[in-house]
Short mmCIF file of C-alpha atoms (C1' of nucleotides) in Angstrom, two decimals:
data_model
loop_
_atom_site.label_atom_id
_atom_site.label_comp_id
_atom_site.label_asym_id
_atom_site.label_seq_id
_atom_site.Cartn_x
_atom_site.Cartn_y
_atom_site.Cartn_z
CA MET A 1 -8.01 -18.38 -3.59
CA GLN A 2 -4.59 -19.73 -2.59
CA PRO A 3 -4.24 -23.22 -3.24
CA SER A 4 -0.54 -23.02 -3.05
CA GLY A 5 1.23 -26.03 -1.38
CA LYS A 6 3.32 -23.49 0.28
CA GLN A 7 2.74 -23.19 3.80
CA LEU A 8 2.31 -19.79 4.88
CA SER A 9 4.58 -17.81 7.14
CA THR A 10 3.37 -16.60 10.50
CA THR A 11 3.39 -12.92 9.23
CA GLN A 12 1.07 -14.08 6.48
CA ARG A 13 -1.22 -15.84 8.57
CA ALA A 14 -1.24 -12.90 10.96
CA VAL A 15 -2.53 -10.65 7.91
CA HIS A 16 -5.33 -13.27 7.02
CA LEU A 17 -6.46 -13.72 10.54
CA LEU A 18 -6.33 -9.88 11.18
CA ARG A 19 -8.46 -9.17 7.97
CA GLU A 20 -10.99 -11.69 8.79
CA MET A 21 -11.13 -10.45 12.20
CA ILE A 22 -11.82 -7.21 10.93
CA PHE A 23 -14.47 -8.24 8.12
CA ARG A 24 -16.33 -10.47 10.62
CA GLY A 25 -16.37 -7.31 12.92
CA ASP A 26 -14.58 -9.12 15.58
CA LEU A 27 -12.48 -6.30 15.77
CA ALA A 28 -14.85 -3.56 15.66
CA ALA A 29 -14.32 -0.36 13.36
CA GLY A 30 -13.14 2.33 15.69
CA SER A 31 -11.70 0.04 18.24
CA ASP A 32 -7.97 -0.01 19.36
CA HIS A 33 -5.90 -2.92 20.30
CA LEU A 34 -2.48 -3.47 21.69
CA GLU A 35 0.13 -5.26 19.52
CA SER A 36 0.76 -7.29 22.42
CA GLU A 37 -2.60 -8.25 22.99
CA LEU A 38 -3.17 -9.30 19.45
CA ALA A 39 -0.17 -11.27 19.82
CA VAL A 40 -1.48 -13.47 22.66
CA ARG A 41 -4.68 -13.61 20.79
CA LEU A 42 -3.35 -15.08 17.70
CA GLU A 43 -0.70 -16.92 19.54
CA MET A 44 2.21 -15.70 18.09
CA SER A 45 5.09 -13.01 19.01
CA ARG A 46 4.48 -9.39 18.48
CA THR A 47 6.91 -9.03 15.40
CA PRO A 48 4.74 -10.78 13.06
CA ILE A 49 1.51 -8.89 14.33
CA ARG A 50 3.64 -5.62 13.81
CA GLU A 51 4.57 -6.58 10.28
CA ALA A 52 0.81 -7.72 9.52
CA ALA A 53 -0.33 -4.33 10.89
CA LEU A 54 2.10 -2.41 8.84
CA THR A 55 0.76 -4.26 5.47
CA LEU A 56 -2.83 -3.71 6.67
CA GLU A 57 -2.26 -0.20 7.43
CA SER A 58 -0.76 0.43 3.97
CA GLN A 59 -4.07 -1.06 2.77
CA GLY A 60 -6.02 1.25 4.80
CA LEU A 61 -7.71 -1.31 7.00
CA LEU A 62 -6.10 -0.14 10.18
CA GLU A 63 -3.92 2.60 11.48
CA LEU A 64 -0.78 2.43 13.84
CA ARG A 65 -1.37 4.89 16.56
CA PRO A 66 1.76 4.89 18.76
CA ARG A 67 0.95 3.91 22.48
CA LYS A 68 -2.71 3.54 21.57
CA GLY A 69 -2.39 0.37 19.58
CA VAL A 70 -3.71 -0.40 16.15
CA ARG A 71 -6.86 1.38 15.39
CA ILE A 72 -9.23 -0.43 12.96
CA LEU A 73 -10.49 2.30 10.66
CA PRO A 74 -14.02 3.13 10.44
CA VAL A 75 -15.56 4.00 7.28
CA SER A 76 -17.66 7.12 7.01
CA PRO A 77 -19.84 8.19 4.19
CA ASP A 78 -17.33 10.62 2.91
CA ASP A 79 -14.98 7.68 2.85
CA MET A 80 -17.40 5.68 0.95
CA GLU A 81 -17.84 8.52 -1.32
CA GLU A 82 -14.23 8.86 -2.30
CA ILE A 83 -14.04 4.80 -2.58
CA TYR A 84 -17.02 4.56 -4.97
CA ASP A 85 -15.62 7.52 -6.95
CA VAL A 86 -12.29 5.70 -7.28
CA LEU A 87 -13.84 2.41 -8.01
CA THR A 88 -16.07 3.93 -10.79
CA GLU A 89 -13.09 5.34 -12.50
CA LEU A 90 -11.07 1.93 -12.30
CA GLU A 91 -13.64 -0.27 -13.25
CA CYS A 92 -14.94 1.96 -16.15
CA LEU A 93 -11.37 1.68 -17.51
CA ALA A 94 -11.51 -1.81 -17.15
CA ALA A 95 -14.82 -1.97 -19.03
CA ARG A 96 -13.25 0.01 -21.62
CA ARG A 97 -10.33 -2.04 -22.04
CA ALA A 98 -12.21 -5.37 -21.79
CA ALA A 99 -14.45 -4.12 -24.52
CA GLU A 100 -11.44 -3.15 -26.77
CA ALA A 101 -9.85 -6.57 -26.06
CA ASN A 102 -12.05 -8.50 -28.36
CA TYR A 103 -12.85 -11.18 -26.14
CA SER A 104 -14.69 -14.44 -27.29
CA ARG A 105 -17.56 -15.36 -25.19
CA HIS A 106 -15.47 -18.06 -24.00
CA ASP A 107 -13.34 -15.58 -22.47
CA LEU A 108 -16.28 -13.98 -20.94
CA LYS A 109 -17.58 -17.41 -19.27
CA ALA A 110 -16.67 -16.15 -15.53
CA LEU A 111 -18.44 -12.89 -16.28
CA ALA A 112 -21.41 -14.66 -17.59
CA ALA A 113 -21.26 -17.32 -14.68
CA ALA A 114 -21.36 -14.39 -12.06
CA ILE A 115 -24.55 -12.93 -13.78
CA GLU A 116 -26.18 -16.33 -14.08
CA ASN A 117 -25.52 -16.88 -10.23
CA MET A 118 -26.67 -13.17 -9.30
CA GLU A 119 -29.93 -13.70 -11.26
CA HIS A 120 -30.53 -17.06 -9.34
CA ALA A 121 -29.73 -15.57 -6.00
CA LEU A 122 -32.10 -12.91 -6.56
CA GLU A 123 -35.09 -14.97 -7.64
CA ILE A 124 -34.71 -17.14 -4.25
CA LYS A 125 -34.02 -13.84 -2.47
CA ASP A 126 -30.47 -14.86 -1.08
CA LEU A 127 -28.80 -11.82 -0.74
CA GLU A 128 -25.58 -12.82 0.61
CA ASN A 129 -25.13 -15.08 -2.48
CA TRP A 130 -26.10 -12.10 -4.50
CA ALA A 131 -23.70 -9.92 -3.03
CA LYS A 132 -21.05 -12.50 -3.24
CA SER A 133 -21.68 -12.89 -7.15
CA ASP A 134 -21.78 -9.20 -7.47
CA ASP A 135 -18.34 -8.98 -6.09
CA LEU A 136 -17.18 -11.74 -8.39
CA PHE A 137 -18.48 -10.02 -11.38
CA HIS A 138 -16.82 -6.66 -10.60
CA ARG A 139 -13.66 -8.54 -10.05
CA GLU A 140 -13.78 -10.41 -13.09
CA LEU A 141 -14.54 -7.32 -15.03
CA VAL A 142 -11.37 -5.53 -13.43
CA ARG A 143 -9.44 -8.54 -14.18
CA LEU A 144 -10.51 -8.72 -17.87
CA GLY A 145 -9.19 -5.18 -18.05
CA GLN A 146 -5.61 -6.38 -17.82
CA ASN A 147 -4.24 -3.94 -15.70
CA SER A 148 -2.75 -5.38 -12.60
CA ARG A 149 -2.26 -2.04 -10.62
CA ALA A 150 -5.84 -1.19 -11.33
CA PHE A 151 -6.71 -4.45 -10.09
CA SER A 152 -4.73 -4.29 -6.80
CA VAL A 153 -6.05 -0.76 -6.04
CA PHE A 154 -9.53 -2.01 -6.85
CA GLU A 155 -9.21 -4.95 -4.37
CA MET A 156 -8.27 -2.62 -1.81
CA MET A 157 -10.93 -0.19 -2.09
CA ASN A 158 -13.21 -3.20 -2.75
CA ASP A 159 -12.57 -4.62 0.55
CA GLN A 160 -13.95 -1.41 2.06
CA VAL A 161 -16.84 -1.71 -0.01
CA ARG A 162 -17.66 -5.34 1.44
CA ARG A 163 -17.14 -4.13 4.93
CA ALA A 164 -19.85 -1.28 4.41
CA ARG A 165 -22.03 -3.56 2.58
CA SER A 166 -22.18 -6.21 5.30
CA VAL A 167 -24.05 -3.58 7.42
CA THR A 168 -26.27 -2.29 4.68
CA LEU A 169 -26.99 -5.45 2.49
CA PHE A 170 -30.38 -6.04 4.35
CA MET A 171 -31.52 -2.39 4.28
CA ARG A 172 -31.57 -2.17 0.33
CA PRO A 173 -34.53 -3.05 -1.94
CA LEU A 174 -33.90 -6.21 -4.17
CA PRO A 175 -31.24 -5.38 -6.80
CA VAL A 176 -33.19 -5.71 -10.08
CA GLN A 177 -31.99 -2.85 -12.04
CA SER A 178 -28.37 -3.90 -10.90
CA ASN A 179 -28.63 -7.42 -12.56
CA GLU A 180 -30.09 -5.75 -15.65
CA ASP A 181 -27.15 -3.35 -15.78
CA HIS A 182 -24.81 -6.13 -15.60
CA ARG A 183 -26.31 -8.04 -18.41
CA GLN A 184 -25.98 -4.94 -20.42
CA LEU A 185 -22.59 -4.24 -19.69
CA TYR A 186 -21.59 -7.91 -20.53
CA GLU A 187 -23.49 -7.30 -23.89
CA ALA A 188 -21.51 -4.03 -24.48
CA ILE A 189 -18.10 -5.76 -23.83
CA ALA A 190 -19.04 -9.06 -25.92
CA LYS A 191 -20.00 -6.59 -28.98
CA GLY A 192 -16.73 -4.66 -28.32
CA ASP A 193 -18.79 -1.38 -27.77
CA ALA A 194 -16.35 0.26 -25.48
CA THR A 195 -18.22 3.82 -25.27
CA ARG A 196 -21.38 2.18 -24.28
CA ALA A 197 -19.77 -0.29 -22.03
CA VAL A 198 -17.97 2.80 -20.21
CA GLU A 199 -21.55 4.59 -20.24
CA ILE A 200 -23.43 2.05 -18.67
CA HIS A 201 -21.05 0.96 -15.98
CA ARG A 202 -20.46 4.56 -14.76
CA ASP A 203 -24.14 4.97 -14.36
CA HIS A 204 -24.16 1.45 -12.64
CA ARG A 205 -21.39 2.64 -10.31
CA GLN A 206 -22.97 5.89 -9.53
CA ASN A 207 -26.30 4.71 -8.74
CA ALA A 208 -24.59 2.07 -6.70
CA LYS A 209 -22.79 4.87 -4.85
CA HIS A 210 -25.90 7.02 -3.93
CA MET A 211 -27.58 3.82 -2.80
CA MET A 212 -24.89 3.11 -0.41
CA LEU A 213 -24.63 6.49 0.80
CA ASP A 214 -28.57 6.73 1.43
CA LEU A 215 -28.57 3.27 3.43
CA LEU A 216 -25.33 4.88 5.35
CA SER A 217 -27.32 7.87 6.17
CA LYS A 218 -30.15 5.54 7.49
CA HIS A 219 -27.79 3.52 9.59
CA ARG A 220 -27.80 4.37 13.10
CA LEU A 221 -23.82 4.17 13.56
CA ASN A 222 -23.41 6.02 9.85
CA SER A 223 -19.87 4.62 9.85
CA VAL A 224 -18.72 1.07 9.73
CA MET B 1 7.69 18.97 2.37
CA GLN B 2 7.60 18.03 5.61
CA PRO B 3 8.73 20.64 8.13
CA SER B 4 6.98 19.17 11.33
CA GLY B 5 9.04 19.49 14.46
CA LYS B 6 8.65 15.96 15.20
CA GLN B 7 11.65 13.96 14.59
CA LEU B 8 11.12 11.12 12.66
CA SER B 9 11.57 7.38 13.88
CA THR B 10 14.51 5.28 12.35
CA THR B 11 11.89 3.31 10.30
CA GLN B 12 10.49 6.50 8.64
CA ARG B 13 14.27 7.65 8.12
CA ALA B 14 14.98 4.39 6.51
CA VAL B 15 11.67 4.66 4.05
CA HIS B 16 13.11 8.09 3.20
CA LEU B 17 16.57 7.17 2.53
CA LEU B 18 15.74 3.92 0.80
CA ARG B 19 13.26 5.85 -1.52
CA GLU B 20 15.96 8.55 -2.30
CA MET B 21 18.52 6.06 -3.06
CA ILE B 22 16.18 4.28 -5.31
CA PHE B 23 15.24 7.56 -7.16
CA ARG B 24 18.71 8.52 -7.67
CA GLY B 25 19.68 5.27 -9.05
CA ASP B 26 21.91 4.43 -6.16
CA LEU B 27 19.88 1.33 -5.86
CA ALA B 28 19.69 0.44 -9.20
CA ALA B 29 16.59 -1.06 -10.85
CA GLY B 30 16.59 -4.66 -10.76
CA SER B 31 19.35 -4.90 -8.26
CA ASP B 32 19.12 -7.02 -5.20
CA HIS B 33 20.27 -6.01 -1.82
CA LEU B 34 20.41 -8.06 1.70
CA GLU B 35 18.47 -6.55 4.49
CA SER B 36 21.65 -6.97 6.31
CA GLU B 37 23.66 -4.94 3.74
CA LEU B 38 21.25 -2.04 3.90
CA ALA B 39 21.37 -1.71 7.58
CA VAL B 40 24.94 -1.25 7.82
CA ARG B 41 24.91 1.05 5.17
CA LEU B 42 22.26 3.24 6.85
CA GLU B 43 23.74 2.51 10.20
CA MET B 44 20.88 1.00 11.88
CA SER B 45 19.56 -2.46 12.61
CA ARG B 46 17.66 -4.83 10.50
CA THR B 47 14.34 -4.25 12.04
CA PRO B 48 13.72 -0.62 10.68
CA ILE B 49 15.08 -1.79 7.12
CA ARG B 50 12.62 -4.73 7.05
CA GLU B 51 9.61 -2.47 8.19
CA ALA B 52 10.72 0.17 5.62
CA ALA B 53 10.95 -2.51 3.07
CA LEU B 54 7.67 -3.61 3.72
CA THR B 55 6.07 -0.51 3.11
CA LEU B 56 8.13 0.35 0.06
CA GLU B 57 6.93 -3.12 -1.06
CA SER B 58 3.28 -2.15 -0.77
CA GLN B 59 4.13 0.90 -2.66
CA GLY B 60 5.30 -1.14 -5.67
CA LEU B 61 9.02 0.16 -5.28
CA LEU B 62 10.74 -2.89 -4.37
CA GLU B 63 9.78 -6.60 -3.75
CA LEU B 64 11.05 -8.85 -0.84
CA ARG B 65 12.31 -12.06 -2.16
CA PRO B 66 13.52 -14.45 0.85
CA ARG B 67 17.17 -15.14 0.56
CA LYS B 68 17.55 -13.12 -2.36
CA GLY B 69 17.26 -9.85 -0.66
CA VAL B 70 15.17 -7.11 -1.57
CA ARG B 71 14.81 -6.45 -5.31
CA ILE B 72 14.55 -3.06 -6.62
CA LEU B 73 11.61 -3.19 -9.09
CA PRO B 74 12.24 -2.13 -12.44
CA VAL B 75 9.42 -0.44 -14.39
CA SER B 76 9.15 -1.72 -17.97
CA PRO B 77 7.04 -0.13 -20.80
CA ASP B 78 4.22 -2.56 -20.01
CA ASP B 79 4.22 -1.32 -16.47
CA MET B 80 4.25 2.36 -17.69
CA GLU B 81 1.27 1.71 -19.71
CA GLU B 82 -0.59 0.46 -16.75
CA ILE B 83 0.60 3.25 -14.67
CA TYR B 84 -0.36 6.15 -17.28
CA ASP B 85 -3.82 4.37 -17.69
CA VAL B 86 -4.52 4.59 -13.85
CA LEU B 87 -3.35 8.15 -13.55
CA THR B 88 -5.23 9.37 -16.51
CA GLU B 89 -8.42 8.04 -14.80
CA LEU B 90 -7.70 9.21 -11.42
CA GLU B 91 -6.42 12.70 -12.88
CA CYS B 92 -9.41 13.17 -15.15
CA LEU B 93 -11.70 12.35 -12.09
CA ALA B 94 -9.91 15.07 -10.05
CA ALA B 95 -10.41 17.34 -13.01
CA ARG B 96 -13.92 16.73 -13.22
CA ARG B 97 -14.56 17.64 -9.48
CA ALA B 98 -12.05 20.28 -9.61
CA ALA B 99 -14.24 21.74 -12.34
CA GLU B 100 -17.48 21.11 -10.41
CA ALA B 101 -15.98 22.58 -7.25
CA ASN B 102 -16.68 26.44 -8.13
CA TYR B 103 -13.19 26.99 -6.98
CA SER B 104 -12.12 30.63 -7.37
CA ARG B 105 -9.35 31.81 -8.99
CA HIS B 106 -7.51 32.41 -5.67
CA ASP B 107 -8.03 28.66 -4.85
CA LEU B 108 -6.36 27.94 -8.09
CA LYS B 109 -3.39 29.87 -7.43
CA ALA B 110 -0.81 26.98 -6.98
CA LEU B 111 -2.13 25.75 -10.36
CA ALA B 112 -1.53 28.74 -12.07
CA ALA B 113 1.82 29.50 -10.36
CA ALA B 114 2.72 25.78 -11.58
CA ILE B 115 1.89 26.89 -15.19
CA GLU B 116 3.90 30.22 -14.73
CA ASN B 117 7.03 28.21 -13.62
CA MET B 118 6.51 25.74 -16.30
CA GLU B 119 6.46 28.38 -19.13
CA HIS B 120 9.42 30.15 -17.47
CA ALA B 121 11.54 26.95 -17.47
CA LEU B 122 10.44 26.23 -21.04
CA GLU B 123 11.71 29.51 -22.14
CA ILE B 124 15.15 29.08 -20.71
CA LYS B 125 14.96 25.36 -21.45
CA ASP B 126 15.42 24.26 -18.10
CA LEU B 127 14.08 20.83 -18.41
CA GLU B 128 14.87 19.62 -14.74
CA ASN B 129 12.67 22.68 -13.28
CA TRP B 130 9.70 22.26 -16.13
CA ALA B 131 9.53 18.52 -14.80
CA LYS B 132 9.41 19.65 -11.34
CA SER B 133 6.55 22.23 -12.00
CA ASP B 134 4.81 19.86 -14.00
CA ASP B 135 4.81 17.34 -11.24
CA LEU B 136 3.52 20.05 -8.97
CA PHE B 137 0.89 20.90 -11.24
CA HIS B 138 -0.36 17.39 -11.52
CA ARG B 139 -0.07 17.05 -7.90
CA GLU B 140 -2.12 20.12 -7.28
CA LEU B 141 -4.62 19.11 -9.66
CA VAL B 142 -5.47 15.87 -7.86
CA ARG B 143 -5.29 17.64 -4.60
CA LEU B 144 -7.89 19.94 -6.10
CA GLY B 145 -10.05 16.75 -6.49
CA GLN B 146 -10.40 16.25 -2.98
CA ASN B 147 -10.37 12.57 -2.60
CA SER B 148 -7.71 11.44 -0.55
CA ARG B 149 -7.51 7.93 -1.77
CA ALA B 150 -7.22 9.13 -5.45
CA PHE B 151 -4.38 11.38 -4.16
CA SER B 152 -2.63 8.64 -2.58
CA VAL B 153 -2.77 6.15 -5.24
CA PHE B 154 -1.98 9.05 -7.70
CA GLU B 155 1.27 9.60 -5.73
CA MET B 156 2.31 6.18 -5.59
CA MET B 157 1.85 5.74 -9.58
CA ASN B 158 3.46 9.17 -9.92
CA ASP B 159 6.60 8.10 -8.25
CA GLN B 160 7.19 5.52 -10.87
CA VAL B 161 6.63 8.05 -13.54
CA ARG B 162 9.18 10.14 -11.89
CA ARG B 163 11.63 7.27 -11.93
CA ALA B 164 11.12 6.72 -15.86
CA ARG B 165 11.25 10.51 -16.48
CA SER B 166 14.64 10.63 -14.93
CA VAL B 167 15.71 8.56 -17.73
CA THR B 168 13.59 10.01 -20.72
CA LEU B 169 13.50 13.70 -19.96
CA PHE B 170 16.49 14.86 -22.22
CA MET B 171 15.39 12.38 -24.94
CA ARG B 172 12.08 13.91 -25.49
CA PRO B 173 11.35 17.39 -27.65
CA LEU B 174 10.36 20.66 -25.92
CA PRO B 175 7.06 20.22 -24.30
CA VAL B 176 5.32 23.19 -25.94
CA GLN B 177 1.96 21.41 -26.46
CA SER B 178 2.08 20.16 -22.81
CA ASN B 179 2.31 23.75 -21.56
CA GLU B 180 -0.73 24.75 -23.80
CA ASP B 181 -2.71 21.84 -22.55
CA HIS B 182 -2.18 22.92 -18.65
CA ARG B 183 -3.47 26.24 -19.81
CA GLN B 184 -6.69 24.96 -21.16
CA LEU B 185 -7.27 22.68 -18.35
CA TYR B 186 -6.68 25.64 -15.83
CA GLU B 187 -9.30 27.67 -18.15
CA ALA B 188 -11.92 24.70 -18.07
CA ILE B 189 -11.50 24.24 -14.34
CA ALA B 190 -11.89 27.99 -13.45
CA LYS B 191 -14.93 28.24 -15.80
CA GLY B 192 -16.73 24.94 -14.11
CA ASP B 193 -16.51 22.97 -17.48
CA ALA B 194 -16.27 19.97 -16.31
CA THR B 195 -16.85 17.87 -19.37
CA ARG B 196 -14.15 19.71 -21.35
CA ALA B 197 -11.56 19.63 -18.51
CA VAL B 198 -11.78 15.81 -18.61
CA GLU B 199 -11.45 15.76 -22.24
CA ILE B 200 -8.58 18.01 -22.17
CA HIS B 201 -6.85 16.38 -19.61
CA ARG B 202 -7.52 12.61 -21.01
CA ASP B 203 -5.98 13.91 -24.20
CA HIS B 204 -3.00 15.49 -22.62
CA ARG B 205 -2.61 12.20 -20.41
CA GLN B 206 -2.68 10.05 -23.37
CA ASN B 207 -0.34 11.88 -25.30
CA ALA B 208 2.07 11.71 -22.30
CA LYS B 209 1.67 8.17 -22.19
CA HIS B 210 2.60 7.74 -25.85
CA MET B 211 5.47 9.95 -25.51
CA MET B 212 6.99 8.00 -22.71
CA LEU B 213 6.57 4.59 -24.31
CA ASP B 214 8.05 5.82 -27.45
CA LEU B 215 10.99 7.10 -25.76
CA LEU B 216 11.36 4.10 -23.55
CA SER B 217 11.52 2.00 -26.60
CA LYS B 218 14.15 3.93 -27.86
CA HIS B 219 16.08 3.52 -24.69
CA ARG B 220 18.92 0.94 -24.56
CA LEU B 221 17.82 -0.62 -21.47
CA ASN B 222 14.09 -0.59 -22.08
CA SER B 223 13.18 -0.29 -18.35
CA VAL B 224 14.09 1.71 -15.56
"C1'" DG C 1 33.26 -35.98 -16.50
"C1'" DC C 2 28.65 -35.47 -14.71
"C1'" DA C 3 25.09 -36.48 -11.39
"C1'" DT C 4 23.62 -37.31 -6.53
"C1'" DT C 5 24.13 -36.86 -1.80
"C1'" DC C 6 25.95 -34.65 2.02
"C1'" DA C 7 27.86 -30.77 4.67
"C1'" DT C 8 28.18 -25.74 5.31
"C1'" DT C 9 27.08 -21.45 5.14
"C1'" DT C 10 23.89 -17.76 5.41
"C1'" DG C 11 19.94 -14.85 5.12
"C1'" DC C 12 15.69 -14.46 6.74
"C1'" DG C 13 11.57 -15.46 9.74
"C1'" DT C 14 10.44 -14.76 14.53
"C1'" DA C 15 11.02 -14.30 19.21
"C1'" DT C 16 12.89 -11.69 22.91
"C1'" DG C 17 15.03 -7.74 25.45
"C1'" DC C 18 15.46 -3.42 26.62
"C1'" DA C 19 15.78 2.04 26.16
"C1'" DT C 20 12.52 5.47 25.32
"C1'" DT C 21 8.99 8.44 26.11
"C1'" DA C 22 3.97 9.22 26.18
"C1'" DA C 23 0.27 8.72 29.14
"C1'" DA C 24 -1.40 8.07 33.51
"C1'" DT C 25 -1.23 9.03 38.33
"C1'" DA C 26 0.34 11.00 42.47
"C1'" DA C 27 2.24 14.69 45.12
"C1'" DT C 28 2.78 19.21 45.75
"C1'" DG C 29 1.71 24.33 46.14
"C1'" DC C 30 -1.19 28.07 46.14
"C1'" DG D 1 -10.15 22.63 45.50
"C1'" DC D 2 -7.19 23.26 41.29
"C1'" DA D 3 -3.36 23.67 38.63
"C1'" DT D 4 1.34 22.15 38.22
"C1'" DT D 5 4.80 19.35 38.70
"C1'" DA D 6 6.90 14.91 39.97
"C1'" DT D 7 6.72 10.01 39.62
"C1'" DT D 8 5.37 5.56 37.76
"C1'" DT D 9 3.50 2.85 34.23
"C1'" DA D 10 3.75 0.50 30.04
"C1'" DA D 11 3.40 0.19 25.03
"C1'" DT D 12 6.19 1.14 21.42
"C1'" DG D 13 10.61 1.27 18.54
"C1'" DC D 14 14.46 -0.76 17.81
"C1'" DA D 15 18.25 -4.14 18.79
"C1'" DT D 16 19.74 -8.58 19.16
"C1'" DA D 17 19.40 -13.45 19.45
"C1'" DC D 18 18.59 -17.84 17.24
"C1'" DG D 19 16.82 -21.91 14.79
"C1'" DC D 20 15.32 -23.21 10.12
"C1'" DA D 21 15.43 -23.63 5.67
"C1'" DA D 22 17.41 -22.52 1.13
"C1'" DA D 23 21.59 -21.95 -1.38
"C1'" DT D 24 26.16 -23.19 -1.76
"C1'" DG D 25 29.88 -25.96 -2.38
"C1'" DA D 26 32.40 -30.32 -1.38
"C1'" DA D 27 32.60 -35.10 -1.57
"C1'" DT D 28 31.15 -39.59 -3.26
"C1'" DG D 29 29.58 -42.83 -6.94
"C1'" DC D 30 28.88 -44.05 -11.24
#
DNA sequence: GCATTCATTTGCGTATGCATTAAATAATGC
DNA sequence: GCATTATTTAATGCATACGCAAATGAATGC
């Protein structure tokens, strides 16, 4: 993801490490952690921890609560609904722009590859890899939309979806329809049919939202 | 805007002050400023300045460039196009949700008031106040959409629009059509006609985008 | 002159120190 | 006992200190 030869600053490392700890549940949703505690844990001073926390706060992953430490934000079903609604609009915008952009099949290679991977993962029932490729597909779609702001908001929101998915992935039925949708979207974009691309994708996302909300409602914790 | 009795922290003050300085052009777009320089200017230490800068960076107002100081980000026509596209989607989402929400006329009071103010301001050709009310209208619309994430992204992007508008406001023709659009949108929402609300507002925003891009292209600086 | 190397400056990234103040605990009055 | 106030504790917010590395400028070689 970042093959830059530059060696990253302590603050950047803190951001990465904290993100990972949050995603793998090492820092549980809803839990509180003192800055100083995190500092010793990551073997650095409070300063980079604080700066990283500020960054992550603006990304909606945690919250700084004076004297209570940083709180890892849980994602409730209501939050998920908001997130999916925003994602739907941004991805549909991307789908429309991508369809209008007259991309060649070659330009859409990454999109096609993601579909292939998903189909293969689906065949061997490798959900982890399916999810990874699905993610890649959506990210590539938004990238093709050529709107850097939409992209960065997408990434922020998508982070939260990934978090929720880590809990719901194995509760859901096999995503056969999902793969079908992706293929149709790909075709619509390749053909330059913007209206259809948006139509397909809006449905696709709306279904995903309902699926997610349904699964979350069945989940004992009901927030992640 | 914030009548809270709490007295705000130095960092928060720094955020507010820097924002104001940026909006009033006191810190010009494209200019660089050393952290230490800003610190003496705001009469505080570098720490809150840095923290504020980090926050503003995540809001897209400036950029921290090691050894070159914080750079106030200019907004180019390309940026504006991206921003308007995102705003269009988020506001249309809000319009749809607002229409679906079965709001009473009473709930829509603030929206109506904003329209009245805009019409009055238009009559007496008070563009400053027209812009202020227009802003309020859009913000209220998104608020009615009841999606806090959409709202905060909206606010971020809208900040940039305000910045650009401060330069283009007096170049544009009187916004008569704009007011007409607002009234129609209000009616569609009040009647619960989501499809029409979206339709109207998408057009409205698309027109605004083109107007803005057109004005910017005529502007000597061509970025703000 | 021009390029290259070396010395110097300086801004930032990080660490550390400290005052403030919210929270927690103990103490007091009823 | 219970409520209220005083006292202590401790985490933060901010200031300050400092080393490093980038940028600048001087000095040297060609």
